[in-house]
XYZ file of C-alpha atoms in Angstrom:
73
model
C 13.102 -5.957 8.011
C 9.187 -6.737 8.513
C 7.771 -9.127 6.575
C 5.677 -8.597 3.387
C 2.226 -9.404 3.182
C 1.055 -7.880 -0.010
C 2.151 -5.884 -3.355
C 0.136 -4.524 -5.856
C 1.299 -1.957 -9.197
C -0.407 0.764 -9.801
C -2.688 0.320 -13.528
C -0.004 2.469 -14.986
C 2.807 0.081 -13.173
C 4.484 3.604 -11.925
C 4.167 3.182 -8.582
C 4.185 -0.535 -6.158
C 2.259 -0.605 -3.028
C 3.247 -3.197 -0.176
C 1.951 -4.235 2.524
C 3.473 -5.455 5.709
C 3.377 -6.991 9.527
C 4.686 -4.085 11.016
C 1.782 -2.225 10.286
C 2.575 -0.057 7.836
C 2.306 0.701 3.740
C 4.630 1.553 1.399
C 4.542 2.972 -1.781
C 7.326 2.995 -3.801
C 8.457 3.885 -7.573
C 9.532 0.323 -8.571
C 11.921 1.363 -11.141
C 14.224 3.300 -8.770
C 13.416 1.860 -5.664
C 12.592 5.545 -3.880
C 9.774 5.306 -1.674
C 7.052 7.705 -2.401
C 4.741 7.709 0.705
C 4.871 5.315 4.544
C 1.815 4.986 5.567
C 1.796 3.551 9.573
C -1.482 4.187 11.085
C -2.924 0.868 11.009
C -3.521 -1.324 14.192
C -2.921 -4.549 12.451
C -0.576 -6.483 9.719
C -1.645 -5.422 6.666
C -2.462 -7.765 4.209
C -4.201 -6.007 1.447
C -3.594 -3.522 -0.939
C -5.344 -2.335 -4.319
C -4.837 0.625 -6.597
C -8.189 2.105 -8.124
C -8.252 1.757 -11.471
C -7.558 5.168 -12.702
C -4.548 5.166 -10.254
C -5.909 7.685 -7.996
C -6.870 5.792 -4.329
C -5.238 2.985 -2.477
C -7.041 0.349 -1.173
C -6.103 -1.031 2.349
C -7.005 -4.001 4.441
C -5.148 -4.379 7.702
C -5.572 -8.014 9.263
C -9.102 -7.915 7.651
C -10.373 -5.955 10.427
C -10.061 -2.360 9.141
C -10.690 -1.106 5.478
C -8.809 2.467 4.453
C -8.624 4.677 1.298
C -6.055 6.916 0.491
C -5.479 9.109 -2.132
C -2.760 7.689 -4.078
C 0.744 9.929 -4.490
């Protein structure tokens, strides 16, 4: 298991974001556990995540080098 950088909910707290050192993104539902969406593109850690506020984009800082939006699932 990588470590864990970062977590964020989503506004609605439906979905959990996290954020790790082995480069990738999760997004999970956090009642059940089932992860929605991996995200491993990044070149670095990543050590920030953010939901917009209307739920809609992720937010993502890896190793505060490289900024990334996503559309949130």
């Amino acid at each position: 298991a990588s470590r864990v950088w970062t977590l964020a909910y989503s506004a609605d707290g439906k979905r959990l974001a996290s954020g790790s050192a082995d480069l990738s993104v999760r997004i999970s539902d956090p009642v059940t556990g089932t992860t929605l969406l991996v995200l491993t593109e990044f070149p670095d850690p990543v050590y920030n995540v953010v939901f917009s506020s209307d739920n809609r984009k992720l937010f993502v800082n890896a190793s505060g080098s490289q900024m990334a939006v996503f559309e949130a699932p």
